[in-house]
PDB file of C-alpha atoms and ligand atoms in Angstrom:
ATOM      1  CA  UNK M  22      68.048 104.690  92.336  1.00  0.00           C
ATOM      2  CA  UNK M  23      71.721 105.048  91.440  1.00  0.00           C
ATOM      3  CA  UNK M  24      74.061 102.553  93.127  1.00  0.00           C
ATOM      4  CA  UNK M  25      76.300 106.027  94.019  1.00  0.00           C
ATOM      5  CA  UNK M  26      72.978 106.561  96.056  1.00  0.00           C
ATOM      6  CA  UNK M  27      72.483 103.281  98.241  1.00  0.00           C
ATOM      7  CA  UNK M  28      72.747 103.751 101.514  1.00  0.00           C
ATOM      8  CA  UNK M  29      72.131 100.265 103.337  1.00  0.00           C
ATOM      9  CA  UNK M  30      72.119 101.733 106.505  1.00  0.00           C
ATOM     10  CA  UNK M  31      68.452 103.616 105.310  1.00  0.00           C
ATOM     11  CA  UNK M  32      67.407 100.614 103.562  1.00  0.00           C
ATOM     12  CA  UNK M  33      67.518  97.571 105.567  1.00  0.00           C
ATOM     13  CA  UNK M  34      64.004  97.224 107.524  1.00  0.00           C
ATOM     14  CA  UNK M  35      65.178  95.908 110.679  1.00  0.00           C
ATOM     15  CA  UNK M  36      62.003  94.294 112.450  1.00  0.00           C
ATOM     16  CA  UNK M  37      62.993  92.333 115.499  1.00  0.00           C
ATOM     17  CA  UNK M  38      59.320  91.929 116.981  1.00  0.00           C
ATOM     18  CA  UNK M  39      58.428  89.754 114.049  1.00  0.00           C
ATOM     19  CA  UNK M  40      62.281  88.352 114.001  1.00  0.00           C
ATOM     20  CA  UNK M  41      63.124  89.729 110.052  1.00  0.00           C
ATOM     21  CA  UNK M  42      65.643  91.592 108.896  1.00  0.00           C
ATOM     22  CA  UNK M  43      64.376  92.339 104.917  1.00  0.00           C
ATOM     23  CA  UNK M  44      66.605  94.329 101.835  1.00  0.00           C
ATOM     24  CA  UNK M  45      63.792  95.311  99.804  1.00  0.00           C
ATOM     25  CA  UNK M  46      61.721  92.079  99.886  1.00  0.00           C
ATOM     26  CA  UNK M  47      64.625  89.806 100.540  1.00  0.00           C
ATOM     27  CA  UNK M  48      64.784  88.509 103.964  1.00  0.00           C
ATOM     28  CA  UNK M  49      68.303  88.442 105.325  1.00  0.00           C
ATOM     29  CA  UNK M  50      70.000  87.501 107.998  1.00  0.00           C
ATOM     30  CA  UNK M  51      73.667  88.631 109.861  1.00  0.00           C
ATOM     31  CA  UNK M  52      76.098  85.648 110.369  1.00  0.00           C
ATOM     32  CA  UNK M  53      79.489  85.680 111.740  1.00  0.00           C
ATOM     33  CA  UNK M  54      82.026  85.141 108.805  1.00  0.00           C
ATOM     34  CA  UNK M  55      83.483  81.807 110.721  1.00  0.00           C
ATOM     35  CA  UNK M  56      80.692  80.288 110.328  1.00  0.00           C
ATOM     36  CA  UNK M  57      82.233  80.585 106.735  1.00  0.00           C
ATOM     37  CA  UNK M  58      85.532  78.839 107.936  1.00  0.00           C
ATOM     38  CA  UNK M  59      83.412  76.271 109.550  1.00  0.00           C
ATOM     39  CA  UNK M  60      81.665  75.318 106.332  1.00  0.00           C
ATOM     40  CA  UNK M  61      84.832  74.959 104.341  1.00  0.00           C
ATOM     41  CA  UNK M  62      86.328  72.602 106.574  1.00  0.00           C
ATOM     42  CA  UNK M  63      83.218  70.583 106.999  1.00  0.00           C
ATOM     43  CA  UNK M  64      83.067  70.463 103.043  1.00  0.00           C
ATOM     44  CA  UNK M  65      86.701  69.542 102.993  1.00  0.00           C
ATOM     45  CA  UNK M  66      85.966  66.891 105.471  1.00  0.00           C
ATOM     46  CA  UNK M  67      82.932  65.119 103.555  1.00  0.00           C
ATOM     47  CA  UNK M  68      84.007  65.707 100.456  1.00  0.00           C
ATOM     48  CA  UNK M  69      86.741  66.435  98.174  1.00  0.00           C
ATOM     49  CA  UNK M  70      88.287  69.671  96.547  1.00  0.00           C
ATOM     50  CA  UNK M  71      86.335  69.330  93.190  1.00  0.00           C
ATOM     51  CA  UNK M  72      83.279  68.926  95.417  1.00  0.00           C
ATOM     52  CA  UNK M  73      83.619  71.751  97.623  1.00  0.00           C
ATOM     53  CA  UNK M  74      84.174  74.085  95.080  1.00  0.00           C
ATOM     54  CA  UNK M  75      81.467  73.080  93.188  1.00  0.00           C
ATOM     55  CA  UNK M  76      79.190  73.790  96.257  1.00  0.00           C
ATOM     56  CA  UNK M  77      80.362  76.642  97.031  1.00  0.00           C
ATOM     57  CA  UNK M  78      80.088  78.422  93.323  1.00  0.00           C
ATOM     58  CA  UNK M  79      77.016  77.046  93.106  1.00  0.00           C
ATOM     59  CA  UNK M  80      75.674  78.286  96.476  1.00  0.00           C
ATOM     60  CA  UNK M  81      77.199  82.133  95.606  1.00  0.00           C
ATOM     61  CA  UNK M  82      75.822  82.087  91.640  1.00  0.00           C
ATOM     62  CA  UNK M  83      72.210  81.176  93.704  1.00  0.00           C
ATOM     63  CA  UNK M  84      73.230  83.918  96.158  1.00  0.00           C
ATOM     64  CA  UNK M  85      73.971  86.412  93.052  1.00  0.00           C
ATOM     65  CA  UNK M  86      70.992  85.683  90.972  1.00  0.00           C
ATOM     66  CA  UNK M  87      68.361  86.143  93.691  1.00  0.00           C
ATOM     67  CA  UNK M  88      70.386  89.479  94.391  1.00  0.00           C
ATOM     68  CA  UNK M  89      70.131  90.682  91.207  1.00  0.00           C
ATOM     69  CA  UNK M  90      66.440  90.466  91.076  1.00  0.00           C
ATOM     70  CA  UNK M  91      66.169  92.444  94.630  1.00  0.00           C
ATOM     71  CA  UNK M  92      67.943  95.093  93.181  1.00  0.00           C
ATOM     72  CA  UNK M  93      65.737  94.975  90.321  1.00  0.00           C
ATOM     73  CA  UNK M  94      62.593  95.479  91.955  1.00  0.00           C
ATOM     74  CA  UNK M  95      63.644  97.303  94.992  1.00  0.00           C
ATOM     75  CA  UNK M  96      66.022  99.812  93.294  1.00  0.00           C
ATOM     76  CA  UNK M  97      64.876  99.903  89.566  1.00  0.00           C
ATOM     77  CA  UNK M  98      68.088 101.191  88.373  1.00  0.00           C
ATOM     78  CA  UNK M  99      68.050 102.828  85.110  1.00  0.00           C
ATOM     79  CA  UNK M 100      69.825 100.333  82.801  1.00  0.00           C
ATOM     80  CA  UNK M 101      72.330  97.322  82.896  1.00  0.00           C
ATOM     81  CA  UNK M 102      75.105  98.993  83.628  1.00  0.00           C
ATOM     82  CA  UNK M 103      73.723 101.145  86.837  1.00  0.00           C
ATOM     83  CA  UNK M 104      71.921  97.434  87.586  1.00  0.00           C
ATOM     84  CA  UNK M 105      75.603  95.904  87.384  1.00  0.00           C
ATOM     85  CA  UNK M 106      77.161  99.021  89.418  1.00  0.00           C
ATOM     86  CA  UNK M 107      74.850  97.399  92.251  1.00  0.00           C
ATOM     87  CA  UNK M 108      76.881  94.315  92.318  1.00  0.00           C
ATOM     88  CA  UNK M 109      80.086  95.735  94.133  1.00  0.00           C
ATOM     89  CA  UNK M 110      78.117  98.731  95.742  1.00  0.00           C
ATOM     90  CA  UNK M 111      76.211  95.850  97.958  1.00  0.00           C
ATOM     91  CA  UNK M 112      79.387  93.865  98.118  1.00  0.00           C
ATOM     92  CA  UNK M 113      80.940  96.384 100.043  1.00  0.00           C
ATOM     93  CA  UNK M 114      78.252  97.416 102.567  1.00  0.00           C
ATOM     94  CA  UNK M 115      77.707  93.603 103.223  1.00  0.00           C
ATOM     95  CA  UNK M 116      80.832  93.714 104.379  1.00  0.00           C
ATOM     96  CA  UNK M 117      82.851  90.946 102.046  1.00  0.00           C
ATOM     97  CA  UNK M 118      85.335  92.788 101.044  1.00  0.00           C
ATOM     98  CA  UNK M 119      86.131  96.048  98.951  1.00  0.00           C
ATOM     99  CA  UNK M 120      85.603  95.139  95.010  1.00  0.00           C
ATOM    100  CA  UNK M 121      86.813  97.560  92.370  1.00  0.00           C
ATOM    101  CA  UNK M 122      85.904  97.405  88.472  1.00  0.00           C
ATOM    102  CA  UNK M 123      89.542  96.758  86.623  1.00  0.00           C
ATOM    103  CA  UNK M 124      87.879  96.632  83.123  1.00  0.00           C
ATOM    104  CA  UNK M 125      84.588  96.064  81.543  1.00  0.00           C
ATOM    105  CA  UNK M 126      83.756  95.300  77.979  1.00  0.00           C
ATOM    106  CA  UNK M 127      80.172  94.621  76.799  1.00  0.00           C
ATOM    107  CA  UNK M 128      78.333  94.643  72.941  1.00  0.00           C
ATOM    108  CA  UNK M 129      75.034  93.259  73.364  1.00  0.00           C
ATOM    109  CA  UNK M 130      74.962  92.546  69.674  1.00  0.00           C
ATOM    110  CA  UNK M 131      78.023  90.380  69.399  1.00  0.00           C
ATOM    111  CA  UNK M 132      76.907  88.894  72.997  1.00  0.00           C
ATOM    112  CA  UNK M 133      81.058  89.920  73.911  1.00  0.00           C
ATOM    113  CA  UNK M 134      81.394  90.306  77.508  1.00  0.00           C
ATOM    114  CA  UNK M 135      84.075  90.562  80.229  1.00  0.00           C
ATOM    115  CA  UNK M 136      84.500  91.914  83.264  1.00  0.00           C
ATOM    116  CA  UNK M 137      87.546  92.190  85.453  1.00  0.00           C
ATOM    117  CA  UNK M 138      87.116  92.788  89.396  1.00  0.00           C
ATOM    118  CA  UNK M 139      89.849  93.513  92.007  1.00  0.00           C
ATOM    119  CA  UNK M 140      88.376  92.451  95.143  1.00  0.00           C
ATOM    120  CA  UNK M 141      90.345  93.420  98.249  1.00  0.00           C
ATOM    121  CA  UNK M 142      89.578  92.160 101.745  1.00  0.00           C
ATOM    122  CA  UNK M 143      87.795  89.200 100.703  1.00  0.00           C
ATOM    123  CA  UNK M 144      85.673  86.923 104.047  1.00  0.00           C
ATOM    124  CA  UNK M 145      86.201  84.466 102.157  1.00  0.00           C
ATOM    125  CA  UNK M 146      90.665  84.171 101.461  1.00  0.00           C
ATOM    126  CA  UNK M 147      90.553  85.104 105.067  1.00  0.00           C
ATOM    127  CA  UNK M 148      88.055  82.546 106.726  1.00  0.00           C
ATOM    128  CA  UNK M 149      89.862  79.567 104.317  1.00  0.00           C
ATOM    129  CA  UNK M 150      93.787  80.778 105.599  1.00  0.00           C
ATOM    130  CA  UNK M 151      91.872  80.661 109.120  1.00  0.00           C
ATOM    131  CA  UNK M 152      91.048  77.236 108.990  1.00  0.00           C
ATOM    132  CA  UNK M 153      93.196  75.621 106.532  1.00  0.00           C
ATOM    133  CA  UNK M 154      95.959  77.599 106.045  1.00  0.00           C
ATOM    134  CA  UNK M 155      97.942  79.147 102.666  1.00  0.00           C
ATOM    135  CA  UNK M 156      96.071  77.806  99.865  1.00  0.00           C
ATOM    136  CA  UNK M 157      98.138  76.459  96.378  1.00  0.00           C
ATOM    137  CA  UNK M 158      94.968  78.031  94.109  1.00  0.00           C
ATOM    138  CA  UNK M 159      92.273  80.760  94.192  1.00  0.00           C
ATOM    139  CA  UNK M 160      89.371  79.755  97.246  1.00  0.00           C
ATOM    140  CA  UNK M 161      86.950  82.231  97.298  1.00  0.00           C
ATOM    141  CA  UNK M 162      84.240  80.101  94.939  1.00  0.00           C
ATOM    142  CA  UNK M 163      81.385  81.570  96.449  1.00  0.00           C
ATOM    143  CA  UNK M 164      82.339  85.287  95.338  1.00  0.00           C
ATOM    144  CA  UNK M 165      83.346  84.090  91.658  1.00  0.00           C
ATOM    145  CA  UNK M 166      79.584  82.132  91.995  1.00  0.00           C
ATOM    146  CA  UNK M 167      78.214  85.046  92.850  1.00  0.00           C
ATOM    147  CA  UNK M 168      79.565  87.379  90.413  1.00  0.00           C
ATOM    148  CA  UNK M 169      78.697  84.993  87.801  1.00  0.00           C
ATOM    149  CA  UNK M 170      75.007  84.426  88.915  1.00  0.00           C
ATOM    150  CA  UNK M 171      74.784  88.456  88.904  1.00  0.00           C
ATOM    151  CA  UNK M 172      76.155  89.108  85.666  1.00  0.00           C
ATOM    152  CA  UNK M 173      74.108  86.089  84.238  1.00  0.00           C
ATOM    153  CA  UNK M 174      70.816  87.884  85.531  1.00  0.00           C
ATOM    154  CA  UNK M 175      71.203  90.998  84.460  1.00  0.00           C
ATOM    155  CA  UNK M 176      72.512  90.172  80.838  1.00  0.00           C
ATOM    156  CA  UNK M 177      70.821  87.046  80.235  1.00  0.00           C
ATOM    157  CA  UNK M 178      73.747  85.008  79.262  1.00  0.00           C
ATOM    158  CA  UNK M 179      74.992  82.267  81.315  1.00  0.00           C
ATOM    159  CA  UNK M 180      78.668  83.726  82.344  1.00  0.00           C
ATOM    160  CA  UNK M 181      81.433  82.004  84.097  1.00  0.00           C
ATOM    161  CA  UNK M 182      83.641  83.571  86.643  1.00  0.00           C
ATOM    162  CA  UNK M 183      87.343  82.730  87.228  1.00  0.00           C
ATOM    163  CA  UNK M 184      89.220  83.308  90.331  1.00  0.00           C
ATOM    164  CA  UNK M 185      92.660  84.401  88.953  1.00  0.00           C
ATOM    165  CA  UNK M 186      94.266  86.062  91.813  1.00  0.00           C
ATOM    166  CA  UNK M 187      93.684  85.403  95.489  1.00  0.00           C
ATOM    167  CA  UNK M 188      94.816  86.580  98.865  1.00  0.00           C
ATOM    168  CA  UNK M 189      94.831  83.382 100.033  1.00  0.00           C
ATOM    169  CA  UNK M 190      97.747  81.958  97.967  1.00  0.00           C
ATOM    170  CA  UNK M 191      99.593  84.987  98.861  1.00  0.00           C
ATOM    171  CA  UNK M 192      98.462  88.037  95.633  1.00  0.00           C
ATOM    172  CA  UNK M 193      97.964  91.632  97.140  1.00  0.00           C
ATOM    173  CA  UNK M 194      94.069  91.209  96.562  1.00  0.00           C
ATOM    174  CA  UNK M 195      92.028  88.492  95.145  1.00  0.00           C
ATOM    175  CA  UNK M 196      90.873  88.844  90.952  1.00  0.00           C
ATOM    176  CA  UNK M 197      87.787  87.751  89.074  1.00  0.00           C
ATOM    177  CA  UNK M 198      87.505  87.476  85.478  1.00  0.00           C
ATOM    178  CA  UNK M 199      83.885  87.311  84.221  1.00  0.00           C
ATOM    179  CA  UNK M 200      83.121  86.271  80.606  1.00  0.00           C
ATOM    180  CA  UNK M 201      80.056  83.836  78.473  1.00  0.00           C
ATOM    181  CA  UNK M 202      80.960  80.383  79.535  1.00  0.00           C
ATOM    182  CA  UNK M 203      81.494  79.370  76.124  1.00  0.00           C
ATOM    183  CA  UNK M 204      85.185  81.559  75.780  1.00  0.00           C
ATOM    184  CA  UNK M 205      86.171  79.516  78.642  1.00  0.00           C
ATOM    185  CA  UNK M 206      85.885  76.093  76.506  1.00  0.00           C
TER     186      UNK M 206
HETATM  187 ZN1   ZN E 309      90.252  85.063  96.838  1.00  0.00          ZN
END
């Protein structure tokens, strides 16, 4: 299937007899988004900044990954790149916010990879300002997790993601910047 073609509305398998909601063979589940809020502050409260972020990237790039291989199996897209096009396409019927590609450069034999994402909309700037107000830095760890646990999947590289623009300290839309871990040192 071609990401063009996903409809989520025909593929979700909504079974409320057995109490499942499944994406291919991924269970999911619907959750408010301040139940999102919630978490951040309780992070905030038990731990510290460093901390919290770390959860939360971690949490999204474990989130990304196991997407990746549902779109694998369930969708079987045609090669990397229709397998990455997946990535935003489910993004925005999940209802996280509206991600657009900004750039994308990839040789698999020099292992040189970037991508650049405009997000707008994101849960995520919006639950934090909710709860703790304007932030200073980029807070939506969980999306740059997640884009970063994609990526690494599909391309079998371990890639970082950087939050470089974010709604929350007051840019038009939020930005992530994708690349090998390694440029990042
Ligand atoms: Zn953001």
């Amino acid at each position: 299937m071609k990401a063009t073609d996903f409809n989520m509305q025909q593929s979700l398998q909504f079974m409320p007899q057995q109490g499942l909601l499944k994406l291919g063979d991924s269970r999911v589940i619907v959750m408010g988004t301040e139940a999102m809020g919630a978490l951040y502050q309780e992070l905030f409260n038990v731990g510290d900044l460093i901390a919290t972020q770390v959860v939360m990237r971690r949490f999204g790039e474990a989130n990304g990954r196991e997407r990746a291989r549902m779109v694998k199996a369930a969708m079987q897209p045609d090669d990397q790149m229709e397998w990455l096009s997946f990535g935003p396409t489910l993004h925005a019927w999940e209802g996280l916010g509206l991600p657009k590609l900004a750039a994308l450069e990839h040789d698999a034999a020099t292992k040189k990879f970037r991508l650049l994402v405009e997000f707008k909309g994101s849960y995520l700037a919006e639950q934090y300002m909710r709860v703790m107000g304007a932030a200073n830095e980029p807070v939506c760890w969980q999306l740059a997790g997640y884009i970063a646990g994609y990526c690494s999947e599909i391309f079998g590289m371990d890639m970082h993601c950087r939050e470089t623009k974010c709604v929350a300290k007051g840019d038009p839309h939020c930005e992530f910047d994708t690349r090998p871990r390694g440029e990042w040192l």
